PDB file of C-alpha atoms in Angstrom:
ATOM      1  CA  MET I  69      -7.275 -44.197   7.965  1.00 39.00           C
ATOM      2  CA  GLU I  70      -5.554 -47.453   7.457  1.00 43.00           C
ATOM      3  CA  GLY I  71      -1.619 -47.007   6.310  1.00 43.00           C
ATOM      4  CA  SER I  72      -1.748 -43.322   7.658  1.00 46.00           C
ATOM      5  CA  GLN I  73       0.839 -43.166  10.177  1.00 56.00           C
ATOM      6  CA  MET I  74      -0.534 -39.839  11.277  1.00 66.00           C
ATOM      7  CA  ALA I  75      -4.014 -39.502  11.857  1.00 87.00           C
ATOM      8  CA  ILE I  76      -4.352 -35.869  12.926  1.00 97.00           C
ATOM      9  CA  LYS I  77      -7.004 -35.194  15.380  1.00 97.00           C
ATOM     10  CA  THR I  78      -5.581 -31.780  17.364  1.00 98.00           C
ATOM     11  CA  VAL I  79      -4.597 -28.754  15.551  1.00 98.00           C
ATOM     12  CA  GLY I  80      -2.752 -25.921  17.005  1.00 98.00           C
ATOM     13  CA  VAL I  81      -3.259 -22.484  15.148  1.00 98.00           C
ATOM     14  CA  VAL I  82      -0.462 -19.590  15.618  1.00 98.00           C
ATOM     15  CA  GLY I  83      -2.050 -16.181  15.358  1.00 98.00           C
ATOM     16  CA  ALA I  84      -5.678 -15.115  16.027  1.00 98.00           C
ATOM     17  CA  GLY I  85      -6.137 -12.497  13.176  1.00 94.00           C
ATOM     18  CA  GLN I  86      -7.938 -12.581  10.077  1.00 91.00           C
ATOM     19  CA  MET I  87      -6.594 -16.005   8.758  1.00 96.00           C
ATOM     20  CA  GLY I  88      -6.176 -17.646  12.160  1.00 98.00           C
ATOM     21  CA  ASN I  89      -9.931 -17.255  13.299  1.00 97.00           C
ATOM     22  CA  GLY I  90     -11.092 -18.447   9.780  1.00 98.00           C
ATOM     23  CA  ILE I  91      -8.485 -21.531  10.220  1.00 98.00           C
ATOM     24  CA  ALA I  92      -9.706 -22.134  13.703  1.00 98.00           C
ATOM     25  CA  HIS I  93     -13.334 -21.876  12.601  1.00 98.00           C
ATOM     26  CA  VAL I  94     -13.113 -24.584   9.708  1.00 98.00           C
ATOM     27  CA  MET I  95     -10.973 -26.788  11.414  1.00 98.00           C
ATOM     28  CA  ALA I  96     -13.373 -27.021  14.557  1.00 98.00           C
ATOM     29  CA  LEU I  97     -16.309 -27.423  12.447  1.00 98.00           C
ATOM     30  CA  ALA I  98     -14.660 -30.514  10.605  1.00 98.00           C
ATOM     31  CA  GLY I  99     -14.171 -32.224  14.085  1.00 98.00           C
ATOM     32  CA  TYR I 100     -10.629 -31.096  15.072  1.00 98.00           C
ATOM     33  CA  ASP I 101      -9.848 -30.113  18.412  1.00 98.00           C
ATOM     34  CA  VAL I 102      -8.156 -26.598  18.097  1.00 98.00           C
ATOM     35  CA  LEU I 103      -5.845 -24.511  20.333  1.00 98.00           C
ATOM     36  CA  LEU I 104      -5.434 -21.168  19.210  1.00 98.00           C
ATOM     37  CA  THR I 105      -2.822 -18.947  20.478  1.00 98.00           C
ATOM     38  CA  ASP I 106      -1.937 -15.335  20.168  1.00 98.00           C
ATOM     39  CA  ILE I 107       0.401 -12.775  21.826  1.00 97.00           C
ATOM     40  CA  SER I 108      -2.730 -10.887  23.018  1.00 97.00           C
ATOM     41  CA  GLN I 109      -5.785 -11.773  24.913  1.00 98.00           C
ATOM     42  CA  ASP I 110      -7.918  -9.137  23.147  1.00 98.00           C
ATOM     43  CA  ALA I 111      -7.018 -10.680  19.907  1.00 97.00           C
ATOM     44  CA  LEU I 112      -7.992 -13.957  21.198  1.00 98.00           C
ATOM     45  CA  ASP I 113     -11.339 -12.607  22.604  1.00 98.00           C
ATOM     46  CA  ALA I 114     -11.830 -10.883  19.404  1.00 98.00           C
ATOM     47  CA  ALA I 115     -11.140 -14.313  17.352  1.00 98.00           C
ATOM     48  CA  LEU I 116     -13.735 -16.282  19.215  1.00 98.00           C
ATOM     49  CA  ASP I 117     -16.345 -13.563  18.758  1.00 98.00           C
ATOM     50  CA  THR I 118     -15.682 -13.690  15.121  1.00 98.00           C
ATOM     51  CA  VAL I 119     -15.964 -17.382  14.905  1.00 98.00           C
ATOM     52  CA  ARG I 120     -19.176 -17.194  16.699  1.00 98.00           C
ATOM     53  CA  LYS I 121     -20.717 -14.584  14.566  1.00 98.00           C
ATOM     54  CA  ASN I 122     -19.629 -16.506  11.360  1.00 98.00           C
ATOM     55  CA  LEU I 123     -21.071 -19.911  12.563  1.00 98.00           C
ATOM     56  CA  GLU I 124     -24.186 -18.000  13.501  1.00 98.00           C
ATOM     57  CA  ARG I 125     -24.270 -16.808   9.872  1.00 97.00           C
ATOM     58  CA  GLN I 126     -23.937 -20.295   8.580  1.00 97.00           C
ATOM     59  CA  VAL I 127     -26.791 -21.595  10.797  1.00 98.00           C
ATOM     60  CA  SER I 128     -29.038 -18.664   9.517  1.00 98.00           C
ATOM     61  CA  ARG I 129     -28.141 -19.683   6.019  1.00 97.00           C
ATOM     62  CA  ASP I 130     -29.141 -23.300   6.672  1.00 97.00           C
ATOM     63  CA  LYS I 131     -25.499 -24.267   5.738  1.00 96.00           C
ATOM     64  CA  ILE I 132     -24.952 -26.105   8.945  1.00 97.00           C
ATOM     65  CA  SER I 133     -27.129 -27.020  12.400  1.00 98.00           C
ATOM     66  CA  GLN I 134     -27.360 -25.101  15.521  1.00 98.00           C
ATOM     67  CA  SER I 135     -25.685 -28.213  17.264  1.00 98.00           C
ATOM     68  CA  ASP I 136     -22.790 -28.300  14.866  1.00 97.00           C
ATOM     69  CA  ALA I 137     -22.040 -24.837  15.424  1.00 98.00           C
ATOM     70  CA  ASP I 138     -22.241 -25.430  19.334  1.00 98.00           C
ATOM     71  CA  ALA I 139     -19.872 -28.425  18.846  1.00 98.00           C
ATOM     72  CA  ALA I 140     -17.386 -26.399  16.784  1.00 98.00           C
ATOM     73  CA  MET I 141     -17.191 -23.361  19.251  1.00 98.00           C
ATOM     74  CA  ALA I 142     -16.709 -25.938  22.248  1.00 98.00           C
ATOM     75  CA  ARG I 143     -13.917 -27.615  20.264  1.00 98.00           C
ATOM     76  CA  ILE I 144     -11.840 -24.446  20.234  1.00 98.00           C
ATOM     77  CA  LYS I 145      -9.592 -23.596  23.100  1.00 98.00           C
ATOM     78  CA  THR I 146      -7.340 -20.442  23.339  1.00 98.00           C
ATOM     79  CA  THR I 147      -3.899 -20.043  25.070  1.00 98.00           C
ATOM     80  CA  LEU I 148      -1.516 -17.044  25.511  1.00 98.00           C
ATOM     81  CA  THR I 149       1.352 -19.687  25.845  1.00 98.00           C
ATOM     82  CA  LEU I 150       2.504 -20.671  22.553  1.00 98.00           C
ATOM     83  CA  THR I 151       4.409 -23.591  23.885  1.00 98.00           C
ATOM     84  CA  ASP I 152       1.039 -25.147  25.047  1.00 98.00           C
ATOM     85  CA  LEU I 153       0.751 -26.174  21.132  1.00 98.00           C
ATOM     86  CA  GLY I 154       3.735 -28.470  21.085  1.00 98.00           C
ATOM     87  CA  PRO I 155       1.628 -31.589  21.540  1.00 97.00           C
ATOM     88  CA  SER I 156      -0.726 -30.916  18.735  1.00 98.00           C
ATOM     89  CA  ASP I 157      -0.544 -33.346  15.740  1.00 98.00           C
ATOM     90  CA  LEU I 158      -0.785 -30.480  13.308  1.00 98.00           C
ATOM     91  CA  ILE I 159       0.473 -26.880  13.883  1.00 98.00           C
ATOM     92  CA  ILE I 160      -0.435 -24.058  11.401  1.00 98.00           C
ATOM     93  CA  GLU I 161       1.326 -20.749  11.785  1.00 98.00           C
ATOM     94  CA  ALA I 162      -0.817 -17.998  10.670  1.00 98.00           C
ATOM     95  CA  ALA I 163       1.161 -15.021  12.204  1.00 96.00           C
ATOM     96  CA  THR I 164       2.321 -11.737  10.544  1.00 90.00           C
ATOM     97  CA  GLU I 165       3.927 -12.021   7.051  1.00 88.00           C
ATOM     98  CA  ARG I 166       7.487 -11.493   8.220  1.00 89.00           C
ATOM     99  CA  GLU I 167      10.046 -14.131   8.020  1.00 93.00           C
ATOM    100  CA  THR I 168      11.793 -13.078  11.310  1.00 95.00           C
ATOM    101  CA  VAL I 169       8.534 -13.357  13.210  1.00 96.00           C
ATOM    102  CA  LYS I 170       7.796 -16.972  11.794  1.00 97.00           C
ATOM    103  CA  GLN I 171      11.315 -18.257  12.392  1.00 97.00           C
ATOM    104  CA  ALA I 172      11.021 -17.078  15.962  1.00 97.00           C
ATOM    105  CA  ILE I 173       7.682 -18.653  16.534  1.00 98.00           C
ATOM    106  CA  PHE I 174       9.006 -22.342  15.090  1.00 98.00           C
ATOM    107  CA  GLU I 175      12.354 -21.636  17.239  1.00 98.00           C
ATOM    108  CA  ASP I 176      10.254 -21.235  20.388  1.00 98.00           C
ATOM    109  CA  LEU I 177       8.183 -24.300  19.485  1.00 98.00           C
ATOM    110  CA  LEU I 178      10.704 -26.871  18.539  1.00 98.00           C
ATOM    111  CA  PRO I 179      11.653 -27.940  22.011  1.00 98.00           C
ATOM    112  CA  HIS I 180       7.959 -28.732  22.964  1.00 98.00           C
ATOM    113  CA  LEU I 181       6.855 -30.559  19.840  1.00 98.00           C
ATOM    114  CA  GLY I 182       5.667 -34.236  19.742  1.00 96.00           C
ATOM    115  CA  PRO I 183       7.914 -36.440  17.521  1.00 96.00           C
ATOM    116  CA  GLU I 184       5.276 -36.763  14.954  1.00 96.00           C
ATOM    117  CA  THR I 185       4.071 -33.332  14.974  1.00 98.00           C
ATOM    118  CA  ILE I 186       3.570 -31.719  11.441  1.00 98.00           C
ATOM    119  CA  LEU I 187       4.480 -27.776  11.153  1.00 98.00           C
ATOM    120  CA  THR I 188       3.017 -25.819   8.485  1.00 98.00           C
ATOM    121  CA  SER I 189       2.851 -22.207   7.406  1.00 98.00           C
ATOM    122  CA  ASN I 190      -0.008 -20.131   5.884  1.00 98.00           C
ATOM    123  CA  THR I 191       2.402 -17.889   4.298  1.00 95.00           C
ATOM    124  CA  SER I 192       1.311 -16.428   1.100  1.00 90.00           C
ATOM    125  CA  SER I 193       5.071 -15.802  -0.161  1.00 85.00           C
ATOM    126  CA  ILE I 194       7.743 -16.840   1.868  1.00 92.00           C
ATOM    127  CA  SER I 195       9.990 -19.774   0.863  1.00 95.00           C
ATOM    128  CA  ILE I 196       8.727 -23.027   2.635  1.00 98.00           C
ATOM    129  CA  THR I 197      12.278 -24.804   2.095  1.00 98.00           C
ATOM    130  CA  ARG I 198      13.839 -21.858   3.952  1.00 97.00           C
ATOM    131  CA  LEU I 199      11.456 -21.721   6.870  1.00 97.00           C
ATOM    132  CA  ALA I 200      11.825 -25.548   6.935  1.00 98.00           C
ATOM    133  CA  SER I 201      15.535 -25.530   6.995  1.00 97.00           C
ATOM    134  CA  ARG I 202      15.544 -23.639  10.327  1.00 96.00           C
ATOM    135  CA  THR I 203      13.585 -26.372  12.194  1.00 97.00           C
ATOM    136  CA  ASP I 204      14.481 -29.978  13.149  1.00 97.00           C
ATOM    137  CA  ARG I 205      11.989 -31.573  10.881  1.00 98.00           C
ATOM    138  CA  PRO I 206      12.126 -30.090   7.426  1.00 98.00           C
ATOM    139  CA  GLU I 207      10.693 -33.554   6.131  1.00 98.00           C
ATOM    140  CA  LYS I 208       7.346 -32.772   8.241  1.00 98.00           C
ATOM    141  CA  PHE I 209       7.160 -29.132   7.238  1.00 98.00           C
ATOM    142  CA  MET I 210       4.943 -27.951   4.571  1.00 98.00           C
ATOM    143  CA  GLY I 211       2.973 -24.757   3.388  1.00 98.00           C
ATOM    144  CA  PHE I 212      -0.608 -24.926   4.210  1.00 98.00           C
ATOM    145  CA  HIS I 213      -1.966 -21.573   2.458  1.00 98.00           C
ATOM    146  CA  PHE I 214      -5.696 -20.886   3.111  1.00 98.00           C
ATOM    147  CA  MET I 215      -7.489 -18.095   1.020  1.00 96.00           C
ATOM    148  CA  ASN I 216      -9.472 -15.305   2.566  1.00 90.00           C
ATOM    149  CA  PRO I 217     -12.052 -15.437   3.786  1.00 93.00           C
ATOM    150  CA  VAL I 218     -11.136 -19.027   4.900  1.00 97.00           C
ATOM    151  CA  PRO I 219     -14.771 -20.277   5.697  1.00 97.00           C
ATOM    152  CA  VAL I 220     -16.028 -19.300   2.408  1.00 96.00           C
ATOM    153  CA  MET I 221     -13.078 -19.949  -0.028  1.00 97.00           C
ATOM    154  CA  GLN I 222     -12.908 -23.491  -1.476  1.00 98.00           C
ATOM    155  CA  LEU I 223      -9.095 -23.616  -2.197  1.00 98.00           C
ATOM    156  CA  VAL I 224      -6.201 -24.560  -0.025  1.00 98.00           C
ATOM    157  CA  GLU I 225      -2.707 -24.534  -1.584  1.00 98.00           C
ATOM    158  CA  LEU I 226      -0.549 -27.307  -0.294  1.00 98.00           C
ATOM    159  CA  ILE I 227       3.146 -26.304  -0.997  1.00 98.00           C
ATOM    160  CA  ARG I 228       5.922 -28.931  -0.351  1.00 98.00           C
ATOM    161  CA  GLY I 229       9.677 -27.761   0.458  1.00 97.00           C
ATOM    162  CA  ILE I 230      12.382 -29.562  -0.962  1.00 97.00           C
ATOM    163  CA  ALA I 231      12.424 -31.676   2.047  1.00 97.00           C
ATOM    164  CA  THR I 232       8.847 -32.331   2.482  1.00 98.00           C
ATOM    165  CA  ASP I 233       8.178 -36.108   2.667  1.00 97.00           C
ATOM    166  CA  GLN I 234       4.970 -37.884   1.100  1.00 97.00           C
ATOM    167  CA  ALA I 235       3.654 -38.945   4.367  1.00 97.00           C
ATOM    168  CA  THR I 236       3.424 -35.277   5.547  1.00 97.00           C
ATOM    169  CA  PHE I 237       1.679 -34.312   2.094  1.00 98.00           C
ATOM    170  CA  GLU I 238      -0.649 -37.004   2.476  1.00 97.00           C
ATOM    171  CA  ALA I 239      -1.793 -36.077   5.994  1.00 97.00           C
ATOM    172  CA  CYS I 240      -2.282 -32.558   5.085  1.00 98.00           C
ATOM    173  CA  GLN I 241      -4.134 -33.549   1.882  1.00 98.00           C
ATOM    174  CA  GLU I 242      -6.497 -35.732   3.966  1.00 97.00           C
ATOM    175  CA  VAL I 243      -7.112 -32.678   6.548  1.00 98.00           C
ATOM    176  CA  VAL I 244      -8.181 -30.376   3.451  1.00 98.00           C
ATOM    177  CA  GLU I 245     -10.418 -33.186   2.116  1.00 98.00           C
ATOM    178  CA  ASN I 246     -12.168 -33.406   5.765  1.00 98.00           C
ATOM    179  CA  LEU I 247     -12.775 -29.719   5.615  1.00 98.00           C
ATOM    180  CA  GLY I 248     -14.603 -29.968   2.502  1.00 98.00           C
ATOM    181  CA  LYS I 249     -12.056 -27.894   0.515  1.00 98.00           C
ATOM    182  CA  THR I 250     -10.040 -28.599  -2.485  1.00 98.00           C
ATOM    183  CA  ALA I 251      -6.121 -28.819  -2.211  1.00 98.00           C
ATOM    184  CA  ALA I 252      -3.987 -27.605  -5.092  1.00 98.00           C
ATOM    185  CA  SER I 253      -0.267 -28.613  -4.938  1.00 97.00           C
ATOM    186  CA  ALA I 254       2.030 -26.006  -5.698  1.00 97.00           C
ATOM    187  CA  GLU I 255       5.684 -26.281  -5.758  1.00 96.00           C
ATOM    188  CA  ASP I 256       7.728 -23.796  -3.557  1.00 97.00           C
ATOM    189  CA  PHE I 257       8.470 -20.892  -5.922  1.00 96.00           C
ATOM    190  CA  PRO I 258       7.614 -17.163  -4.903  1.00 94.00           C
ATOM    191  CA  ALA I 259       4.061 -16.581  -4.324  1.00 95.00           C
ATOM    192  CA  PHE I 260       3.132 -20.060  -5.233  1.00 96.00           C
ATOM    193  CA  ILE I 261      -0.090 -20.376  -8.060  1.00 97.00           C
ATOM    194  CA  VAL I 262      -2.947 -17.965  -6.881  1.00 96.00           C
ATOM    195  CA  ASN I 263      -0.869 -14.960  -6.131  1.00 96.00           C
ATOM    196  CA  ARG I 264       1.623 -15.489  -9.044  1.00 96.00           C
ATOM    197  CA  ILE I 265      -0.952 -15.119 -11.508  1.00 97.00           C
ATOM    198  CA  LEU I 266      -3.704 -12.859  -9.548  1.00 97.00           C
ATOM    199  CA  MET I 267      -1.098  -9.980  -8.396  1.00 98.00           C
ATOM    200  CA  PRO I 268       0.522  -9.467 -11.823  1.00 98.00           C
ATOM    201  CA  MET I 269      -3.168  -9.069 -13.078  1.00 98.00           C
ATOM    202  CA  ILE I 270      -4.008  -6.626 -10.538  1.00 98.00           C
ATOM    203  CA  ASN I 271      -0.555  -4.737 -11.003  1.00 98.00           C
ATOM    204  CA  GLU I 272      -1.161  -4.646 -14.742  1.00 98.00           C
ATOM    205  CA  ALA I 273      -4.888  -3.021 -13.955  1.00 98.00           C
ATOM    206  CA  VAL I 274      -2.999  -0.363 -12.020  1.00 98.00           C
ATOM    207  CA  TYR I 275      -0.481   0.201 -14.924  1.00 98.00           C
ATOM    208  CA  THR I 276      -3.676   0.509 -17.250  1.00 98.00           C
ATOM    209  CA  LEU I 277      -4.886   3.269 -14.922  1.00 98.00           C
ATOM    210  CA  TYR I 278      -1.455   4.713 -14.350  1.00 98.00           C
ATOM    211  CA  GLU I 279      -1.027   5.031 -18.330  1.00 98.00           C
ATOM    212  CA  GLY I 280      -4.668   6.435 -18.745  1.00 98.00           C
ATOM    213  CA  VAL I 281      -5.689   3.485 -20.989  1.00 98.00           C
ATOM    214  CA  GLY I 282      -8.950   3.443 -18.772  1.00 98.00           C
ATOM    215  CA  SER I 283     -10.534   4.972 -15.566  1.00 98.00           C
ATOM    216  CA  VAL I 284     -11.117   3.079 -12.235  1.00 98.00           C
ATOM    217  CA  LYS I 285     -14.678   2.315 -13.210  1.00 98.00           C
ATOM    218  CA  SER I 286     -13.977   1.517 -16.986  1.00 98.00           C
ATOM    219  CA  ILE I 287     -11.275  -0.977 -16.079  1.00 98.00           C
ATOM    220  CA  ASP I 288     -13.306  -2.841 -13.151  1.00 98.00           C
ATOM    221  CA  GLN I 289     -16.340  -2.763 -15.644  1.00 98.00           C
ATOM    222  CA  SER I 290     -14.288  -4.374 -18.309  1.00 98.00           C
ATOM    223  CA  MET I 291     -13.000  -7.211 -16.401  1.00 98.00           C
ATOM    224  CA  LYS I 292     -16.278  -7.873 -14.742  1.00 98.00           C
ATOM    225  CA  LEU I 293     -18.375  -8.014 -17.987  1.00 98.00           C
ATOM    226  CA  GLY I 294     -15.664  -8.690 -20.445  1.00 98.00           C
ATOM    227  CA  ALA I 295     -14.148 -11.552 -18.508  1.00 98.00           C
ATOM    228  CA  ASN I 296     -16.911 -12.661 -16.266  1.00 98.00           C
ATOM    229  CA  HIS I 297     -14.808 -11.683 -12.997  1.00 98.00           C
ATOM    230  CA  PRO I 298     -17.079 -11.516 -10.043  1.00 97.00           C
ATOM    231  CA  MET I 299     -15.076  -8.555  -9.097  1.00 97.00           C
ATOM    232  CA  GLY I 300     -13.082  -5.972 -11.037  1.00 98.00           C
ATOM    233  CA  PRO I 301      -9.030  -6.058 -10.369  1.00 98.00           C
ATOM    234  CA  LEU I 302      -8.980  -2.545  -8.657  1.00 98.00           C
ATOM    235  CA  GLU I 303     -12.077  -3.286  -6.480  1.00 98.00           C
ATOM    236  CA  LEU I 304     -10.427  -6.679  -5.568  1.00 97.00           C
ATOM    237  CA  ALA I 305      -7.166  -4.983  -4.811  1.00 98.00           C
ATOM    238  CA  ASP I 306      -8.865  -2.583  -2.551  1.00 98.00           C
ATOM    239  CA  PHE I 307     -10.430  -5.742  -0.777  1.00 95.00           C
ATOM    240  CA  ILE I 308      -7.005  -7.519  -0.424  1.00 93.00           C
ATOM    241  CA  GLY I 309      -5.265  -4.399   0.657  1.00 96.00           C
ATOM    242  CA  LEU I 310      -2.720  -2.362  -1.486  1.00 98.00           C
ATOM    243  CA  ASP I 311      -0.040  -2.773   0.896  1.00 96.00           C
ATOM    244  CA  THR I 312      -0.451  -6.694   0.495  1.00 93.00           C
ATOM    245  CA  CYS I 313      -0.495  -6.416  -3.257  1.00 96.00           C
ATOM    246  CA  LEU I 314       2.613  -4.201  -3.267  1.00 97.00           C
ATOM    247  CA  ALA I 315       4.419  -6.517  -0.804  1.00 93.00           C
ATOM    248  CA  ILE I 316       3.572  -9.837  -2.838  1.00 93.00           C
ATOM    249  CA  MET I 317       4.570  -7.902  -6.138  1.00 96.00           C
ATOM    250  CA  ASN I 318       8.112  -7.237  -4.316  1.00 95.00           C
ATOM    251  CA  VAL I 319       8.283 -10.889  -3.338  1.00 92.00           C
ATOM    252  CA  LEU I 320       7.839 -11.774  -7.117  1.00 95.00           C
ATOM    253  CA  HIS I 321      10.074  -9.215  -8.305  1.00 97.00           C
ATOM    254  CA  ASP I 322      12.948  -9.990  -5.935  1.00 95.00           C
ATOM    255  CA  GLY I 323      12.559 -13.838  -5.958  1.00 94.00           C
ATOM    256  CA  LEU I 324      12.451 -14.173  -9.840  1.00 96.00           C
ATOM    257  CA  ALA I 325      14.140 -11.136 -10.776  1.00 97.00           C
ATOM    258  CA  ASP I 326      12.381 -10.603 -13.875  1.00 97.00           C
ATOM    259  CA  THR I 327      11.090  -6.927 -14.734  1.00 97.00           C
ATOM    260  CA  LYS I 328       7.818  -8.172 -15.699  1.00 97.00           C
ATOM    261  CA  TYR I 329       6.803  -8.123 -11.910  1.00 98.00           C
ATOM    262  CA  ARG I 330       8.061  -4.538 -11.276  1.00 98.00           C
ATOM    263  CA  PRO I 331       5.264  -2.922  -9.086  1.00 98.00           C
ATOM    264  CA  CYS I 332       3.613  -0.007 -10.623  1.00 98.00           C
ATOM    265  CA  PRO I 333       4.565   3.076  -9.423  1.00 98.00           C
ATOM    266  CA  LEU I 334       0.977   4.313  -8.840  1.00 98.00           C
ATOM    267  CA  LEU I 335       0.486   1.314  -6.447  1.00 98.00           C
ATOM    268  CA  THR I 336       3.741   2.467  -4.463  1.00 98.00           C
ATOM    269  CA  LYS I 337       2.223   5.664  -4.440  1.00 98.00           C
ATOM    270  CA  TYR I 338      -1.176   4.794  -3.163  1.00 98.00           C
ATOM    271  CA  VAL I 339       0.538   2.817  -0.468  1.00 98.00           C
ATOM    272  CA  GLU I 340       2.972   5.738   0.500  1.00 98.00           C
ATOM    273  CA  ALA I 341      -0.301   7.790   0.994  1.00 98.00           C
ATOM    274  CA  GLY I 342      -1.737   5.185   3.431  1.00 98.00           C
ATOM    275  CA  TRP I 343      -4.775   4.551   0.918  1.00 98.00           C
ATOM    276  CA  LEU I 344      -4.733   0.937   1.389  1.00 98.00           C
ATOM    277  CA  GLY I 345      -8.059   0.106   0.238  1.00 98.00           C
ATOM    278  CA  ARG I 346     -11.192  -0.708   2.305  1.00 97.00           C
ATOM    279  CA  LYS I 347      -9.442  -1.085   5.455  1.00 95.00           C
ATOM    280  CA  THR I 348      -8.394   2.440   5.730  1.00 97.00           C
ATOM    281  CA  GLY I 349     -11.666   3.795   3.792  1.00 98.00           C
ATOM    282  CA  ARG I 350      -9.644   4.910   0.818  1.00 98.00           C
ATOM    283  CA  GLY I 351      -7.704   3.228  -2.108  1.00 98.00           C
ATOM    284  CA  PHE I 352      -8.488   3.083  -5.782  1.00 98.00           C
ATOM    285  CA  TYR I 353     -12.138   3.786  -4.432  1.00 98.00           C
ATOM    286  CA  ASP I 354     -13.068   6.251  -1.515  1.00 98.00           C
ATOM    287  CA  TYR I 355     -15.321   4.082   0.889  1.00 98.00           C
ATOM    288  CA  ARG I 356     -16.202   6.931   3.162  1.00 97.00           C
ATOM    289  CA  GLY I 357     -19.667   7.620   1.884  1.00 96.00           C
ATOM    290  CA  ASP I 358     -22.579   5.255   1.141  1.00 96.00           C
ATOM    291  CA  VAL I 359     -21.220   4.163  -2.186  1.00 96.00           C
ATOM    292  CA  PRO I 360     -17.612   3.770  -3.169  1.00 97.00           C
ATOM    293  CA  VAL I 361     -16.645   6.459  -5.509  1.00 98.00           C
ATOM    294  CA  PRO I 362     -13.261   6.192  -7.665  1.00 98.00           C
ATOM    295  CA  THR I 363     -10.531   8.180  -6.324  1.00 96.00           C
ATOM    296  CA  ARG I 364      -9.305   8.667 -10.087  1.00 92.00           C
TER     297      ARG I 364
END
């Protein structure tokens, strides 16, 4: 820890949804004291329940000991008051993927922050530089992008805004190492690295379906067996959520103004139908029976 002016011990997590509860889980397991906040008590209760179940699963698979799980659970506290997170050494915002929501959260936090507090966002697509510019500490602001599901996925994208200083980057990098994960450093351009490469691949798979080059089954089989992908691109799109895929394609298209990022009209059509994938029971596959059935 010598030389590091910011030894991070306490972590505030904003948002108790799918990403927030996973972030709280891995931080607590790595020994950080976590304060998790949300606007809904139900969301906080559900998050603690999810973390408990996921820790139990890790214990049953001999990934961690029961005492590790108990200690991690004890390190997570919850609050409905956002400003309680102010004194944390590191704050990770994992709220809804809407810029106005994120800006409002940072504005409310600002008067309550400690002088050394590092602010970060788990955004998958919003400009870190722009979010940082609305705060009082752009040099202590960066993107801290976890992959879903957080306890399982090995990568964290660390994104520097134009003003982020080296000490902030190093402090966050150290946290990622302590989590036993790998940090990939990305520059602050739309969708960073993973989604910039993954989403156009999914979008191209939808075009391949749209143009009748292959069926859902043949496209997914081709990429699984022909490129050794663990999941086919259409199956993966259903898993991620077609609304999320479309939103990220729109961010790429708007942010880079290149026609190669044009969302496939069929992707738009599925989203308009409310067929968003697994979470709604239908997407490129129908999940309402025992076995997923291709919808075209």
